Short mmCIF file of C-alpha atoms and ligand atoms in Angstrom, two decimals:
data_model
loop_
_atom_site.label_atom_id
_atom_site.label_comp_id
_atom_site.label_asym_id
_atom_site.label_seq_id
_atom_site.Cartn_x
_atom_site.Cartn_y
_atom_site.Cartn_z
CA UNK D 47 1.42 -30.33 -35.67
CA UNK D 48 4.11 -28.49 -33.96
CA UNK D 49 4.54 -24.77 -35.35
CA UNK D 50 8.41 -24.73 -35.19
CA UNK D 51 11.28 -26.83 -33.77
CA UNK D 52 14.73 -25.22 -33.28
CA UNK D 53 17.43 -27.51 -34.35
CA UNK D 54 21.03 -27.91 -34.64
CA UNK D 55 21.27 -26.77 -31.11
CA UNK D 56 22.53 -27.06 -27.52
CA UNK D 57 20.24 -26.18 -24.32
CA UNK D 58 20.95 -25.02 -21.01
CA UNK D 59 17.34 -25.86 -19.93
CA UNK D 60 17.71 -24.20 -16.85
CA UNK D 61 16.49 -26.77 -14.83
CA UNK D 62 19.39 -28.78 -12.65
CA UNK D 63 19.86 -32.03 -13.08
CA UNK D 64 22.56 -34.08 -10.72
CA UNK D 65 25.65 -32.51 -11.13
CA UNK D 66 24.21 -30.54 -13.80
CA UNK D 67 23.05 -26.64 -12.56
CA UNK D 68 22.45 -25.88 -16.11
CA UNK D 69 20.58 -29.22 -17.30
CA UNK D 70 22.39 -29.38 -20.24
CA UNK D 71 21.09 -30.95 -23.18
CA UNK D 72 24.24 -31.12 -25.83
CA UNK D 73 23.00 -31.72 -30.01
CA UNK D 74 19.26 -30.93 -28.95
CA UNK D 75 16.31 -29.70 -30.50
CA UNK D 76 13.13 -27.83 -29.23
CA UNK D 77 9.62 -27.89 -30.34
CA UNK D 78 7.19 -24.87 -29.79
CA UNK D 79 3.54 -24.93 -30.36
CA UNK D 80 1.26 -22.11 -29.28
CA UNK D 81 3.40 -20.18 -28.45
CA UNK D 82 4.63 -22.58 -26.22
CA UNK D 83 7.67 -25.32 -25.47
CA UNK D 84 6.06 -29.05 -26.25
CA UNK D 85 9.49 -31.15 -26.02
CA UNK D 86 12.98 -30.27 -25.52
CA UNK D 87 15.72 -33.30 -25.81
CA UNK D 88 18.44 -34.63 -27.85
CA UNK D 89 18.29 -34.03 -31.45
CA UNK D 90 18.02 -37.86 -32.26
CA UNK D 91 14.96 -38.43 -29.91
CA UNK D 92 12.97 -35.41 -31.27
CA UNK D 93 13.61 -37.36 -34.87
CA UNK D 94 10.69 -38.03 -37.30
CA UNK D 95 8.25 -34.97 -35.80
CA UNK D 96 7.27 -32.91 -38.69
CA UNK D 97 6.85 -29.07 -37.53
CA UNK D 98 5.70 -26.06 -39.95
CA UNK D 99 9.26 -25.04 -40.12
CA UNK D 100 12.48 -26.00 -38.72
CA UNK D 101 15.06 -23.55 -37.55
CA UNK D 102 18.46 -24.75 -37.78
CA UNK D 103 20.78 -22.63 -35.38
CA UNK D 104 23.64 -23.25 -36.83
CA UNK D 105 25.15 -24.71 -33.57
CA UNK D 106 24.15 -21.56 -31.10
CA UNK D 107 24.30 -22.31 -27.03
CA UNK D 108 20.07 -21.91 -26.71
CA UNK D 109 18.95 -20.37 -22.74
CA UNK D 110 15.82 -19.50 -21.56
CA UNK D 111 15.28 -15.47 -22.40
CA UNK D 112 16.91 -13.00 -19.68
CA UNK D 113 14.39 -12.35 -16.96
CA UNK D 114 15.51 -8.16 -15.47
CA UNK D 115 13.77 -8.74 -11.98
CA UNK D 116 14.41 -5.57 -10.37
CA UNK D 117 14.63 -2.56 -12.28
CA UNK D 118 12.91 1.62 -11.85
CA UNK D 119 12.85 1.55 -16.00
CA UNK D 120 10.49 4.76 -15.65
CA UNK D 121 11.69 7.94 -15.33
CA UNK D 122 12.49 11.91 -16.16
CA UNK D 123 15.66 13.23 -16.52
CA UNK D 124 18.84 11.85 -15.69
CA UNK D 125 21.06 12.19 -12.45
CA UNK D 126 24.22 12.16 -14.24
CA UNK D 127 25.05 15.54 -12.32
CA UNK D 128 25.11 13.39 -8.83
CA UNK D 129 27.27 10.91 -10.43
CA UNK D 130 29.54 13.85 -10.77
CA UNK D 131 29.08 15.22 -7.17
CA UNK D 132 29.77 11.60 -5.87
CA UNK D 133 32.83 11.54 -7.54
CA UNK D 134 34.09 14.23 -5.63
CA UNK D 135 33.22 13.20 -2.25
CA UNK D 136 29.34 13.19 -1.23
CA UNK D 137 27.00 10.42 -0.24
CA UNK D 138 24.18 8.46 -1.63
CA UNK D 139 22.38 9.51 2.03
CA UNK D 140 24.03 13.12 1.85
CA UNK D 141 22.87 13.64 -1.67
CA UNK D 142 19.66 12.61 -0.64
CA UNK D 143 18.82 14.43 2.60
CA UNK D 144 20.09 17.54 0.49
CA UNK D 145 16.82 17.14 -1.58
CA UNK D 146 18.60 15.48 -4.53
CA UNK D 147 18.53 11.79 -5.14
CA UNK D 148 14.90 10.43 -5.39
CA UNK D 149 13.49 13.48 -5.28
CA UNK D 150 15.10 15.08 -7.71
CA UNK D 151 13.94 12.33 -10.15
CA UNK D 152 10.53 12.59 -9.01
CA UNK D 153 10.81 16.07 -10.01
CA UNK D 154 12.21 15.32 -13.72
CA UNK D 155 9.40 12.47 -13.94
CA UNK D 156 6.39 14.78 -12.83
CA UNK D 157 7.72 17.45 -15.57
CA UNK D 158 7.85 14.67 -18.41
CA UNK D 159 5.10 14.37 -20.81
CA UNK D 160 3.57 10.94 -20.81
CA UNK D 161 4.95 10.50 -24.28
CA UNK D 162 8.46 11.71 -23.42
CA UNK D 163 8.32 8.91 -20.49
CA UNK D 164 7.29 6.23 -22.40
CA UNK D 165 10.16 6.92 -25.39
CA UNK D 166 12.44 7.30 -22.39
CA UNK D 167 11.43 4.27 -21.02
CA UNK D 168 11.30 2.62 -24.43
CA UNK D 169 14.78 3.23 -25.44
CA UNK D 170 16.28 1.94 -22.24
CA UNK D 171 13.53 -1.25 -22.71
CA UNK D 172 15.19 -1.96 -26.39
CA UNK D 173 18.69 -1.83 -24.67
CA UNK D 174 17.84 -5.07 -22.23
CA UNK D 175 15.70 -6.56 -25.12
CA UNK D 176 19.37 -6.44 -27.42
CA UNK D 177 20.92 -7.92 -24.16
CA UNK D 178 18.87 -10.64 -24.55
CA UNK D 179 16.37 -9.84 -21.88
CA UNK D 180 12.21 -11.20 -22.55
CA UNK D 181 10.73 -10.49 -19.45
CA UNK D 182 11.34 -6.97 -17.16
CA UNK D 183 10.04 -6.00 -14.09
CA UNK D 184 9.35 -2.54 -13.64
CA UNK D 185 8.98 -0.36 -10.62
CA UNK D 186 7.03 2.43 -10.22
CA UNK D 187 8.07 4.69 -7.25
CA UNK D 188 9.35 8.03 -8.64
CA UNK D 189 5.47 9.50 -8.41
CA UNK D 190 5.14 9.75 -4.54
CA UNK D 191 1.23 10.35 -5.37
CA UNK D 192 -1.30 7.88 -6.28
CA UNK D 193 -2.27 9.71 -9.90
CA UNK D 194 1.50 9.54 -10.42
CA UNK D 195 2.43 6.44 -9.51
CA UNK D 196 -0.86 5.56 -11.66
CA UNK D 197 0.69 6.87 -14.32
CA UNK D 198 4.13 5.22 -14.14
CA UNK D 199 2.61 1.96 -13.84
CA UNK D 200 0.69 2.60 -16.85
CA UNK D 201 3.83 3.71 -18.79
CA UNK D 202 5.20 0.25 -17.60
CA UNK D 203 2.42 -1.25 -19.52
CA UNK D 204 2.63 0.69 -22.13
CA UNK D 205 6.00 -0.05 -22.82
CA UNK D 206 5.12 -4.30 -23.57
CA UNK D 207 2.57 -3.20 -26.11
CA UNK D 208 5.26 -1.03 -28.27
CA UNK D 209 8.04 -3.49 -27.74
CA UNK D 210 8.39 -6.92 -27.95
CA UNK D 211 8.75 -8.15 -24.26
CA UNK D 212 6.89 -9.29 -21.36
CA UNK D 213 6.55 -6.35 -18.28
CA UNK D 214 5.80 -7.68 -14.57
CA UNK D 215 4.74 -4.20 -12.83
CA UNK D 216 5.65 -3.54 -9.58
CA UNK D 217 4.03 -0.43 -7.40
CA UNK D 218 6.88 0.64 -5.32
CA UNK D 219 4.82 2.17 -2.89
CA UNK D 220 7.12 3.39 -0.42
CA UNK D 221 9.99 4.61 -2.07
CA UNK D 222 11.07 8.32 0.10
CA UNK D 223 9.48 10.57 1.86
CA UNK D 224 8.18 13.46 -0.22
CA UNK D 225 9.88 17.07 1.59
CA UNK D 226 7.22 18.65 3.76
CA UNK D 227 5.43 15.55 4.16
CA UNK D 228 4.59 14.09 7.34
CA UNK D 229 5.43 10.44 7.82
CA UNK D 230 2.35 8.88 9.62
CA UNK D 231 0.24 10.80 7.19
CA UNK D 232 1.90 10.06 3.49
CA UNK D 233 2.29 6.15 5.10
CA UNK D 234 -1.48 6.79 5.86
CA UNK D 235 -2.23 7.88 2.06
CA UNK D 236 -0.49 4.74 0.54
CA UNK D 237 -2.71 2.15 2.61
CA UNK D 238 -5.94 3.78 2.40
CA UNK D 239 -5.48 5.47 -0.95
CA UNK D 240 -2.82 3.77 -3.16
CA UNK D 241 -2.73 0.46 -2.81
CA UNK D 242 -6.54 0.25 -2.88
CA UNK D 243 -6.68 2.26 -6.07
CA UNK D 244 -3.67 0.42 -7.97
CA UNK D 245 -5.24 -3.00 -6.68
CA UNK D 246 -8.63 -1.89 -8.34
CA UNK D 247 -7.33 -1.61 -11.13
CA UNK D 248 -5.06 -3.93 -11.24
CA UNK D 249 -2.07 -2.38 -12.88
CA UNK D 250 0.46 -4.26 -10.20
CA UNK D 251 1.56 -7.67 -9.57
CA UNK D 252 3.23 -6.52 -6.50
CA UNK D 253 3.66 -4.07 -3.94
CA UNK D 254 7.21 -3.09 -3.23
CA UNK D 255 9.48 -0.26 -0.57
CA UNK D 256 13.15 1.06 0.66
CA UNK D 257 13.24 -0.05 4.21
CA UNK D 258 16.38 1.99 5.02
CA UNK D 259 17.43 5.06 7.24
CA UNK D 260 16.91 7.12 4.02
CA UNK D 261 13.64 5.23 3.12
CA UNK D 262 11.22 3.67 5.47
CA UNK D 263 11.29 1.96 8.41
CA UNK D 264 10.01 -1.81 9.47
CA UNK D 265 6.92 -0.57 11.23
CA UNK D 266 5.93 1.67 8.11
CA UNK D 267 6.75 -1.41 6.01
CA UNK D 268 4.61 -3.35 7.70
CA UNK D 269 1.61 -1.33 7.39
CA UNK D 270 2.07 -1.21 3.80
CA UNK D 271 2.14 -4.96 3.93
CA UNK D 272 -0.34 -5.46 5.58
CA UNK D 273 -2.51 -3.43 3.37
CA UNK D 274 -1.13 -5.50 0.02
CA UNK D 275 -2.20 -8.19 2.12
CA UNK D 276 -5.44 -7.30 2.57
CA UNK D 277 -5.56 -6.58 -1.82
CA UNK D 278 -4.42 -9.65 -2.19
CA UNK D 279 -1.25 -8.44 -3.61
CA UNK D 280 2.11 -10.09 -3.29
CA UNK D 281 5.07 -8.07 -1.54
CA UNK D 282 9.04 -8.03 -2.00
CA UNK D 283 11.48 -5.37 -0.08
CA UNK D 284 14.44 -3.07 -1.33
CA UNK D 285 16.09 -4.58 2.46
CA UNK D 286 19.84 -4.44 4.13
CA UNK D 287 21.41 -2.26 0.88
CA UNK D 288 23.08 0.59 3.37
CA UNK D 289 22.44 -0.91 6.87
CA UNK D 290 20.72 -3.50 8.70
CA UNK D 291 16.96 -2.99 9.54
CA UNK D 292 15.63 -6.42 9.65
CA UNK D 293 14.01 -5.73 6.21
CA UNK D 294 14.69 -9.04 4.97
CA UNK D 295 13.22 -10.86 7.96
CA UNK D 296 10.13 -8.61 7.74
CA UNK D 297 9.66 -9.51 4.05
CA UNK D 298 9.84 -13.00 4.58
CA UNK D 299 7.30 -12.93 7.87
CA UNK D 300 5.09 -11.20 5.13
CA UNK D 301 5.91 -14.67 2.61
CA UNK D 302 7.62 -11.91 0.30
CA UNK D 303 8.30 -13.04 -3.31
CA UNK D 304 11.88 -11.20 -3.12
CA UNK D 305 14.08 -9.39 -0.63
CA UNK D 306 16.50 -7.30 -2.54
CA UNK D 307 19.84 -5.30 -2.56
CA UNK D 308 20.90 -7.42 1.09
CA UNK D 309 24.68 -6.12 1.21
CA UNK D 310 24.11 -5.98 5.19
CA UNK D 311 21.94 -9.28 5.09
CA UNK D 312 22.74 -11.39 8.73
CA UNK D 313 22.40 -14.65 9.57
CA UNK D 314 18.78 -14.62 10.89
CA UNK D 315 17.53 -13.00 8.05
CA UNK D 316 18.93 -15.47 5.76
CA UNK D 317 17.67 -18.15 7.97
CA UNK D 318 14.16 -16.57 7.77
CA UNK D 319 14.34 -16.09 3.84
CA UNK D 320 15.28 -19.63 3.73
CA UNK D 321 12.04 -20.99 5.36
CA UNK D 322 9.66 -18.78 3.48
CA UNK D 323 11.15 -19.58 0.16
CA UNK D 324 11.78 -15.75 -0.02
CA UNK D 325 14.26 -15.10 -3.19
CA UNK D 326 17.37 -13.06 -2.73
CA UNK D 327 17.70 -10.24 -5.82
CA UNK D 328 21.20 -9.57 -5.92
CA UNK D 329 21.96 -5.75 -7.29
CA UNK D 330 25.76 -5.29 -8.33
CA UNK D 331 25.21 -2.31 -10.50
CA UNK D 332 24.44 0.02 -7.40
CA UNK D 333 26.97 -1.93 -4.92
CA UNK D 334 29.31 -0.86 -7.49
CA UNK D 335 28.05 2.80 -8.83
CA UNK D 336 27.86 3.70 -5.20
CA UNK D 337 31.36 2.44 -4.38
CA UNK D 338 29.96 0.04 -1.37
CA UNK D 339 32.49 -2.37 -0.07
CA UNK D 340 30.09 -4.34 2.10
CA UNK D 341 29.41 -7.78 0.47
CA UNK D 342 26.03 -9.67 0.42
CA UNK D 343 26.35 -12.84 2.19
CA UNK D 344 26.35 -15.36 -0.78
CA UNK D 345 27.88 -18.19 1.38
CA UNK D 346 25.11 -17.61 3.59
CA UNK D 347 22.91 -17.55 0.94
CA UNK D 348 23.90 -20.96 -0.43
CA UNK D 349 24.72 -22.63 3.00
CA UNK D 350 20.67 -22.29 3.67
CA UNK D 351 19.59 -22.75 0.18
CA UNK D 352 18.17 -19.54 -0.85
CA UNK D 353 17.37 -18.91 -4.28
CA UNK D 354 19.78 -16.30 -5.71
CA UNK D 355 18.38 -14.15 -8.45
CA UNK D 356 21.06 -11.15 -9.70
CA UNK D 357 19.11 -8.25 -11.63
CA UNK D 358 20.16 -4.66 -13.24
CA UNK D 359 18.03 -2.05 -10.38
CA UNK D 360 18.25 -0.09 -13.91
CA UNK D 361 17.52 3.47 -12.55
CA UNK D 362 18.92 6.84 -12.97
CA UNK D 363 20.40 7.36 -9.17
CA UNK D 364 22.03 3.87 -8.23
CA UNK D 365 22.56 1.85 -11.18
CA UNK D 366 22.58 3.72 -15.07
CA UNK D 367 23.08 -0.10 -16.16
CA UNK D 368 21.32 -1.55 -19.08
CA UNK D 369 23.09 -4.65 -19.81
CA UNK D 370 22.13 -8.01 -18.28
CA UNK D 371 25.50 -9.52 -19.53
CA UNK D 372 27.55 -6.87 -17.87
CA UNK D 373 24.74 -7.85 -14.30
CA UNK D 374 25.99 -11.22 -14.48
CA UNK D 375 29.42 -10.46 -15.08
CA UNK D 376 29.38 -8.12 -11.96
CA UNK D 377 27.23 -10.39 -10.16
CA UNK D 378 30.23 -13.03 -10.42
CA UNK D 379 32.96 -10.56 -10.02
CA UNK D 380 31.94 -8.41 -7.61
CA UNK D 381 29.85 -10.99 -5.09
CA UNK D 382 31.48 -14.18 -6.11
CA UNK D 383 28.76 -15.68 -7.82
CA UNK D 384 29.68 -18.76 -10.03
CA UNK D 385 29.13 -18.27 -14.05
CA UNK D 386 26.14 -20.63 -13.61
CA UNK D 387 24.71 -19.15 -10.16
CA UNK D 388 24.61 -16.08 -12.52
CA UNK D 389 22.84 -17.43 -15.30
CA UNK D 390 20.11 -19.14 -12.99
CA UNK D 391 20.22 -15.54 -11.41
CA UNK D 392 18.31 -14.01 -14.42
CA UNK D 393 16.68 -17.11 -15.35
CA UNK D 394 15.26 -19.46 -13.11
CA UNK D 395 15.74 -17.94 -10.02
CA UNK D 396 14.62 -14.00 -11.61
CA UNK D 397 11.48 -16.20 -12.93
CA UNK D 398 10.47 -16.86 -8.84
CA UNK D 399 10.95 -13.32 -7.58
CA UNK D 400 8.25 -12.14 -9.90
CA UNK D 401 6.35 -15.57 -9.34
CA UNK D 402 6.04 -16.77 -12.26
CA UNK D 403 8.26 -19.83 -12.21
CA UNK D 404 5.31 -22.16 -14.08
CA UNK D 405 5.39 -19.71 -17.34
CA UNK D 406 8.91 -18.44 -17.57
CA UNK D 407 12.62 -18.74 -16.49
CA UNK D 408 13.11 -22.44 -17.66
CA UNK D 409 12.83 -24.34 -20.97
CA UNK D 410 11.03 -27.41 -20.38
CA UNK D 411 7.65 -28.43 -21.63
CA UNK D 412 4.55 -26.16 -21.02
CA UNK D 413 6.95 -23.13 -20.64
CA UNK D 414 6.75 -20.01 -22.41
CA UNK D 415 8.62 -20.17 -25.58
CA UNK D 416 11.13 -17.43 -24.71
CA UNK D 417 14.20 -17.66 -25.20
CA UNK D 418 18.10 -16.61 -26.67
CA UNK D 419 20.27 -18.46 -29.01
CA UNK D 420 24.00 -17.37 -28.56
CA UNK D 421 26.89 -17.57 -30.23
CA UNK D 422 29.48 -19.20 -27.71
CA UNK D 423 31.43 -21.87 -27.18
CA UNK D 424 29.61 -22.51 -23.22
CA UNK D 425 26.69 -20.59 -21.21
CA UNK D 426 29.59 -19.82 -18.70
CA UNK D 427 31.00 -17.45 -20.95
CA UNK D 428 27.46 -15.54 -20.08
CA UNK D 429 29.06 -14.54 -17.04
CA UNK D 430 32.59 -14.01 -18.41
CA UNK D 431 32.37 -11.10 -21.28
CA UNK D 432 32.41 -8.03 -19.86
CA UNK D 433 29.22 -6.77 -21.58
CA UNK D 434 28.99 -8.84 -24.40
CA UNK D 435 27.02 -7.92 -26.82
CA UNK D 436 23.26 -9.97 -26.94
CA UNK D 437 22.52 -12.73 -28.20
CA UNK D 438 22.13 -13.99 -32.66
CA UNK D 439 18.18 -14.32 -31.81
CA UNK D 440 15.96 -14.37 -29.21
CA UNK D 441 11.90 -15.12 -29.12
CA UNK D 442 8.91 -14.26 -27.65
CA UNK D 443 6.56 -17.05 -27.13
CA UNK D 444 8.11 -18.88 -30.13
CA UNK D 445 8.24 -15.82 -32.54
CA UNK D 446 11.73 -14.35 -33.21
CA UNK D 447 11.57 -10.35 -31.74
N1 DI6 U 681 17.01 1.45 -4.03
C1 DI6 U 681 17.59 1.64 -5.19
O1 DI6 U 681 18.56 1.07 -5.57
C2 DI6 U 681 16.83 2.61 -5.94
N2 DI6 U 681 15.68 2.77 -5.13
C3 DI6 U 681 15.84 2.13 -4.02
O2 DI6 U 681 15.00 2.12 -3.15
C4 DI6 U 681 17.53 3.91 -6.11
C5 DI6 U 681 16.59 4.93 -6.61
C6 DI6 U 681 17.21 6.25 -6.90
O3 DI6 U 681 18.22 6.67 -6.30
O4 DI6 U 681 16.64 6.95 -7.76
FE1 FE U 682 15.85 -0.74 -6.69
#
């Protein structure tokens, strides 16, 4: 016997049909077993099953949960002082090289008491939960040791035990150079040390870096691919956000899950991102916190048929954004994505960056049960409220959270 099925409902399943981006299923209902989705399809056909309990929504639009692909969720402090300095005239890169920026974070983070992180972390978690997100990736990267970054990753954890939503960790390995360090040498530490340790215990599904002027470059990249590799850990890239570095191409040589940022993105990189199924992460909050003007190619992008995920980059430098409506609303603003490119963005397109496209990201059967009821007229007007607030309900593997 089925343990619920959600009535009185319409369904953007999330999975395209012809003509149909959305696969739209108007007067539907859904059953969930297990945790699970069994059947999803019009009300009429799903007639005569007798579940535990049937949830009438009352005529809500029904989505797969939000999926946050890309965000830096833990952290000390705040950098709310930079926003200030940018806002009279510095740089992201200035601010940076000046010892602020990542740094300075890393700093606030290594003076926070593990419970102080993981309240901090918590609040900002129960923001994108109201926004409708079930599933966030979170980066590590603001430790620049391996006890630290240990740490962080374990906070990340933490955080899906005390609230109710999935966490995909992600060590972001090679984030900025620590001052004083020497680059060969603090490269040298993550392979031998890091990655080996975090794999061991297996606190990551991913390894992650900033290939950038700022960050690190493609043949320090590669090492630290090459030793995820060799863990048997997948790899995605923080690639093209201030300048062109091949990143993208790199990541995709390396069968990344996700290249992200990609504001200077070229041809050949899309091209290569194309043929190793390589998902492009779109990030309007910090194209638009740090006043960029450079566009990511989206034509490109849909000319070659790369998956286009859109995600918040939640962190305290880049993007102090919390709200996955207000991502998708930027995403289409901003970049030009359609109201439905943006949904897919942090649905089934967020669900392949992380790689787990089989459990979550679509409602169809054998998916996770997760997902958001809304009260709207059309899932397009997803990507048309400027932060809106969340959705009537959402659930966790079939239970309301
Ligand atoms: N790119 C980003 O958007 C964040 N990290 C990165 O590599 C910014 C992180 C920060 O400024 O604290
Ligand atoms: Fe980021």
């Amino acid at each position: 016997m089925w343990d619920r099925l959600l009535t009185d409902c319409h369904v953007a399943t999330m999975v395209p049909t012809r003509g149909d981006p959305l696969g739209i299923i108007e007067n539907a209902a859904i059953g969930i077993q297990d945790g699970r989705i069994v059947r999803v399809g019009r009300r009429a056909e799903l007639a005569g099953t007798q579940p535990r309990e049937v949830v009438p929504l009352h005529g809500a639009w029904v989505t797969p949960g939000l999926i946050d692909c890309h965000t830096h969720l833990v952290f000390g402090g705040t950098r709310a002082q930079e926003h200030a300095l940018r806002r009279a005239g510095a740089s992201y890169e200035e601010i940076a090289q000046a010892g602020g920026g990542i740094a300075s974070t890393v700093a606030a983070t290594r003076a926070s008491s593990a419970g102080e992180l993981l309240d901090s972390a918590r609040q900002r978690a129960r923001m994108l939960i109201a926004g409708g997100c079930t599933t966030v990736e979170v980066k590590s990267g603001y430790g620049f040791d391996t006890a630290s970054e240990i740490r962080l990753l374990n906070t990340a954890r933490a955080l899906s035990q005390h609230e109710p939503v999935r966490i995909v960790p992600t060590l972001l390995a090679l984030h900025a150079l620590p001052q004083g360090a020497k680059r060969t040498a603090y490269v040298d530490m993550v392979v031998e040390e890091m990655i080996p340790a975090v794999a061991r215990l297996t606190l990551a599904d991913a390894v992650d870096g900033f290939c950038e002027g700022i960050g690190f470059l493609p043949h320090e990249i590669e090492r630290m691919f090459d030793a995820a590799e060799n863990h048997g850990m997948r790899v995605k890239l923080h690639a093209e956000q201030l300048s062109n570095r091949g990143g993208a191409k790199l990541a995709a040589r390396y069968n990344a899950l996700s290249a992200d940022h990609l504001e200077y993105l070229d041809e050949p990189g899309v091209e290569a991102m194309a043929e190793a199924g390589t998902v492009a992460v779109l990030l309007p909050g910090a194209f638009y916190a740090l006043g960029e003007t450079q566009k990511p190619p989206v034509q490109l992008l849909r000319d070659y048929g790369v998956p286009i995920a859109v995600a918040s980059d939640c962190n305290p430098g880049t993007s102090p954004l919390l709200n996955p409506q207000l991502v998708m609303n930027m995403a289409c603003t901003l970049f030009g994505l359609s109201p439905e490119e943006a949904l897919a963005g942090m649905t089934v397109n967020a669900a392949r960056a992380l790689g787990y496209e089989d459990e979550i990201g679509t409602l169809a059967p054998g998916m996770q049960a997760d997902l958001c009821a809304w009260r709207i007229d059309h899932p397009a007007e997803l990507g048309y409220w400027i932060g809106l607030p969340g959705p009537e309900r959402r659930m966790v593997a079939g239970v309301d959270a």
